mmCIF file of C-alpha atoms in Angstrom:
data_model
loop_
_atom_site.group_PDB
_atom_site.id
_atom_site.type_symbol
_atom_site.label_atom_id
_atom_site.label_comp_id
_atom_site.label_asym_id
_atom_site.label_seq_id
_atom_site.Cartn_x
_atom_site.Cartn_y
_atom_site.Cartn_z
ATOM 1 C CA MET U 294 -18.086 -5.421 0.502
ATOM 2 C CA LYS U 295 -18.382 -4.297 4.104
ATOM 3 C CA SER U 296 -20.589 -1.286 4.756
ATOM 4 C CA ARG U 297 -18.037 0.129 7.241
ATOM 5 C CA ASN U 298 -14.415 -0.678 7.979
ATOM 6 C CA ASP U 299 -11.876 0.482 10.564
ATOM 7 C CA LEU U 300 -8.835 -1.267 9.073
ATOM 8 C CA ALA U 301 -6.314 0.664 6.977
ATOM 9 C CA LEU U 302 -3.108 -0.405 5.238
ATOM 10 C CA LYS U 303 -0.292 2.133 5.266
ATOM 11 C CA GLU U 304 1.413 2.489 1.893
ATOM 12 C CA TRP U 305 3.493 5.142 0.156
ATOM 13 C CA ALA U 306 1.331 7.970 -1.164
ATOM 14 C CA VAL U 307 2.831 7.562 -4.655
ATOM 15 C CA VAL U 308 1.790 3.890 -4.669
ATOM 16 C CA VAL U 309 -1.723 4.740 -3.454
ATOM 17 C CA GLU U 310 -1.960 7.240 -6.335
ATOM 18 C CA ALA U 311 -0.807 4.534 -8.772
ATOM 19 C CA LEU U 312 -3.380 2.074 -7.409
ATOM 20 C CA LEU U 313 -6.191 4.622 -7.746
ATOM 21 C CA ALA U 314 -5.087 5.526 -11.290
ATOM 22 C CA GLY U 315 -4.876 1.883 -12.386
ATOM 23 C CA ARG U 316 -1.098 2.060 -12.962
ATOM 24 C CA GLN U 317 -0.545 -0.493 -10.203
ATOM 25 C CA THR U 318 -2.631 -3.571 -9.405
ATOM 26 C CA VAL U 319 -0.431 -5.488 -6.997
ATOM 27 C CA LEU U 320 1.265 -4.708 -3.696
ATOM 28 C CA LEU U 321 4.476 -6.468 -2.748
ATOM 29 C CA ARG U 322 4.566 -6.414 1.050
ATOM 30 C CA LYS U 323 6.919 -7.660 3.702
ATOM 31 C CA GLY U 324 5.788 -5.577 6.637
ATOM 32 C CA GLY U 325 7.154 -2.623 8.538
ATOM 33 C CA VAL U 326 10.114 -2.478 10.891
ATOM 34 C CA ALA U 327 7.796 -1.742 13.852
ATOM 35 C CA GLU U 328 5.955 -5.019 13.301
ATOM 36 C CA ASP U 329 6.653 -8.276 15.092
ATOM 37 C CA PRO U 330 10.106 -9.406 13.876
ATOM 38 C CA LYS U 331 9.288 -13.009 14.818
ATOM 39 C CA GLY U 332 6.346 -13.289 12.465
ATOM 40 C CA PRO U 333 5.990 -12.474 8.785
ATOM 41 C CA PHE U 334 3.599 -9.965 7.268
ATOM 42 C CA ALA U 335 0.019 -11.228 7.274
ATOM 43 C CA VAL U 336 -3.129 -10.072 5.551
ATOM 44 C CA GLU U 337 -5.313 -9.031 8.495
ATOM 45 C CA ASP U 338 -8.470 -8.786 6.400
ATOM 46 C CA LYS U 339 -9.433 -9.026 2.738
ATOM 47 C CA GLU U 340 -10.766 -5.424 2.774
ATOM 48 C CA PHE U 341 -9.143 -2.214 3.989
ATOM 49 C CA TRP U 342 -8.741 1.507 3.481
ATOM 50 C CA LEU U 343 -5.645 2.800 1.700
ATOM 51 C CA TYR U 344 -3.687 5.013 4.111
ATOM 52 C CA PRO U 345 -1.159 7.136 2.153
ATOM 53 C CA THR U 346 2.142 7.710 3.940
ATOM 54 C CA PHE U 347 4.757 10.292 3.093
ATOM 55 C CA THR U 348 7.938 8.900 4.674
ATOM 56 C CA HIS U 349 10.560 6.647 3.086
ATOM 57 C CA GLN U 350 9.469 7.501 -0.464
ATOM 58 C CA ALA U 351 12.371 8.163 -2.815
ATOM 59 C CA GLU U 352 12.612 8.696 -6.561
ATOM 60 C CA ASP U 353 15.215 5.958 -6.979
ATOM 61 C CA SER U 354 12.747 3.464 -5.444
ATOM 62 C CA ILE U 355 10.350 4.031 -8.353
ATOM 63 C CA ILE U 356 10.762 3.074 -12.002
ATOM 64 C CA PRO U 357 12.064 6.049 -14.040
ATOM 65 C CA SER U 358 8.863 6.487 -16.069
ATOM 66 C CA ARG U 359 6.829 7.088 -12.873
ATOM 67 C CA ARG U 360 9.230 9.258 -10.859
ATOM 68 C CA GLY U 361 7.282 12.408 -11.647
ATOM 69 C CA ASP U 362 4.318 10.840 -9.873
ATOM 70 C CA LEU U 363 6.190 11.189 -6.584
ATOM 71 C CA ARG U 364 6.184 14.989 -6.865
ATOM 72 C CA VAL U 365 2.436 14.916 -7.550
ATOM 73 C CA ALA U 366 1.796 12.661 -4.542
ATOM 74 C CA LEU U 367 3.928 14.863 -2.280
ATOM 75 C CA SER U 368 2.018 17.962 -3.436
ATOM 76 C CA ARG U 369 -1.165 16.358 -2.075
ATOM 77 C CA LYS U 370 0.222 15.799 1.412
ATOM 78 C CA PRO U 371 -2.449 16.823 3.925
ATOM 79 C CA ALA U 372 -1.880 19.281 6.748
ATOM 80 C CA ALA U 373 -0.069 17.979 9.823
ATOM 81 C CA GLY U 374 -2.375 16.014 12.088
ATOM 82 C CA THR U 375 -4.672 15.088 9.208
ATOM 83 C CA LEU U 376 -5.190 11.746 7.515
ATOM 84 C CA VAL U 377 -6.891 11.505 4.122
ATOM 85 C CA LEU U 378 -8.287 8.151 2.963
ATOM 86 C CA PRO U 379 -8.789 8.348 -0.810
ATOM 87 C CA GLY U 380 -9.632 4.731 -1.571
ATOM 88 C CA TYR U 381 -10.380 1.192 -0.530
ATOM 89 C CA ALA U 382 -8.927 -2.165 -1.526
ATOM 90 C CA GLU U 383 -10.126 -5.743 -1.629
ATOM 91 C CA VAL U 384 -7.619 -8.582 -1.835
ATOM 92 C CA VAL U 385 -8.335 -10.764 -4.865
ATOM 93 C CA GLU U 386 -5.318 -13.001 -4.324
ATOM 94 C CA ALA U 387 -2.477 -13.188 -1.783
ATOM 95 C CA VAL U 388 0.588 -15.186 -2.826
ATOM 96 C CA PRO U 389 3.778 -15.620 -0.764
ATOM 97 C CA LEU U 390 6.903 -15.236 -2.899
ATOM 98 C CA THR U 391 9.724 -17.394 -1.636
ATOM 99 C CA SER U 392 12.539 -16.202 -3.886
ATOM 100 C CA PRO U 393 13.444 -12.788 -5.295
ATOM 101 C CA ASP U 394 13.159 -14.114 -8.851
ATOM 102 C CA GLU U 395 9.430 -14.684 -8.370
ATOM 103 C CA MET U 396 8.854 -10.926 -8.073
ATOM 104 C CA ALA U 397 9.735 -10.416 -11.759
ATOM 105 C CA ARG U 398 6.403 -11.849 -12.914
ATOM 106 C CA PHE U 399 4.718 -8.799 -11.355
ATOM 107 C CA ASP U 400 6.999 -6.164 -12.924
ATOM 108 C CA ALA U 401 4.307 -4.774 -15.247
ATOM 109 C CA ARG U 402 1.871 -4.414 -12.350
ATOM 110 C CA HIS U 403 3.709 -1.992 -10.020
ATOM 111 C CA ILE U 404 5.872 1.143 -10.049
ATOM 112 C CA TRP U 405 8.763 0.060 -7.770
ATOM 113 C CA SER U 406 12.290 -0.171 -9.143
ATOM 114 C CA PRO U 407 14.060 -3.550 -9.286
ATOM 115 C CA ASP U 408 16.781 -2.234 -6.938
ATOM 116 C CA TYR U 409 14.211 -1.187 -4.347
ATOM 117 C CA LEU U 410 12.474 -4.565 -4.467
ATOM 118 C CA ARG U 411 15.800 -6.317 -4.099
ATOM 119 C CA LYS U 412 16.509 -4.264 -0.962
ATOM 120 C CA ARG U 413 13.077 -5.175 0.393
ATOM 121 C CA TRP U 414 13.816 -8.833 -0.264
ATOM 122 C CA ASP U 415 17.227 -8.634 1.392
ATOM 123 C CA TRP U 416 15.692 -7.150 4.550
ATOM 124 C CA ASN U 417 14.982 -10.298 6.528
ATOM 125 C CA PRO U 418 15.234 -12.719 3.552
ATOM 126 C CA ARG U 419 13.773 -15.616 5.554
ATOM 127 C CA GLN U 420 10.395 -13.919 5.376
ATOM 128 C CA PRO U 421 8.480 -14.005 2.089
ATOM 129 C CA ILE U 422 7.270 -10.998 0.204
ATOM 130 C CA TRP U 423 3.523 -11.187 -0.274
ATOM 131 C CA ALA U 424 2.057 -10.329 -3.673
ATOM 132 C CA LEU U 425 -1.411 -8.918 -3.062
ATOM 133 C CA THR U 426 -3.536 -8.558 -6.173
ATOM 134 C CA LEU U 427 -6.086 -5.876 -5.411
ATOM 135 C CA LYS U 428 -9.425 -4.607 -6.585
ATOM 136 C CA VAL U 429 -9.250 -0.892 -5.794
ATOM 137 C CA SER U 430 -12.085 1.596 -5.400
ATOM 138 C CA ARG U 431 -11.986 5.326 -4.871
ATOM 139 C CA LEU U 432 -14.175 7.807 -3.093
ATOM 140 C CA ALA U 433 -15.612 10.778 -4.970
ATOM 141 C CA GLU U 434 -14.564 12.853 -1.947
ATOM 142 C CA PRO U 435 -11.769 11.404 0.200
ATOM 143 C CA VAL U 436 -12.468 10.937 3.903
ATOM 144 C CA THR U 437 -10.495 13.257 6.171
ATOM 145 C CA LEU U 438 -9.799 12.142 9.735
ATOM 146 C CA PRO U 439 -7.574 13.344 12.542
ATOM 147 C CA GLU U 440 -4.261 11.495 12.525
ATOM 148 C CA ARG U 441 -3.736 9.918 15.928
ATOM 149 C CA PRO U 442 -0.418 9.085 17.634
ATOM 150 C CA GLU U 443 -1.209 5.356 17.635
ATOM 151 C CA TYR U 444 -1.313 5.408 13.824
ATOM 152 C CA GLY U 445 2.362 6.391 13.664
ATOM 153 C CA GLY U 446 5.405 4.223 13.110
ATOM 154 C CA CYS U 447 6.586 1.796 10.468
ATOM 155 C CA LYS U 448 3.776 -0.711 10.584
ATOM 156 C CA SER U 449 1.483 -1.972 7.875
ATOM 157 C CA TRP U 450 -1.908 -2.149 9.562
ATOM 158 C CA VAL U 451 -3.764 0.513 11.512
ATOM 159 C CA ARG U 452 -7.083 0.204 13.320
ATOM 160 C CA LEU U 453 -8.812 3.543 12.877
ATOM 161 C CA ALA U 454 -10.554 5.105 15.873
ATOM 162 C CA GLU U 455 -13.854 4.711 14.044
ATOM 163 C CA ALA U 456 -15.163 2.556 11.218
ATOM 164 C CA VAL U 457 -15.509 4.566 8.026
ATOM 165 C CA PRO U 458 -18.523 3.966 5.740
ATOM 166 C CA THR U 459 -17.742 2.468 2.326
ATOM 167 C CA ALA U 460 -20.816 4.002 0.657
ATOM 168 C CA GLY U 461 -19.982 5.991 -2.465
ATOM 169 C CA LEU U 462 -17.004 3.931 -3.592
ATOM 170 C CA ARG U 463 -16.513 3.570 -7.335
ATOM 171 C CA PRO U 464 -14.018 1.460 -9.267
ATOM 172 C CA ALA U 465 -10.546 2.929 -9.634
ATOM 173 C CA ALA U 466 -9.369 3.904 -13.080
ATOM 174 C CA GLU U 467 -8.497 1.283 -15.627
ATOM 175 C CA PRO U 468 -4.743 0.735 -16.138
ATOM 176 C CA SER U 469 -3.150 3.677 -17.870
ATOM 177 C CA PRO U 470 0.242 4.300 -19.490
#
């Protein structure tokens, strides 16, 4: 593991919570609308901070049994202008999925609804969805940073203004019901 890292992956706050709690172990990514439309999503590095975002989340995008988690995640939204990094991820495996049916094998490993994933697939169907199996760690005390304008927008990857130390990380929770 790197001792410091300035790379962060933006993901819904409810999904970050699920990753840290062990309820989710895979990300299914296609990229954000602000990313290069000519090229597919790419894993920029095998290690990155988890950057919780609070836009585009919706209860109907989450499986019914986890919809209450969205309210919990929203209650932890930091003050405007503040970014809180609660955890870190390492990519164990990155697999491109070339048909929507392939996503079903990951159903037990994420909290997204089938309808939401189908919509994600249908958005630019020529591009694969990437299944990223992650090893997730959490910080005892999350890192708080100022949120900068260049971090905004619908993009997956953000280079932080400074590299954040990874010291003090501990494994995320084991999968829970």
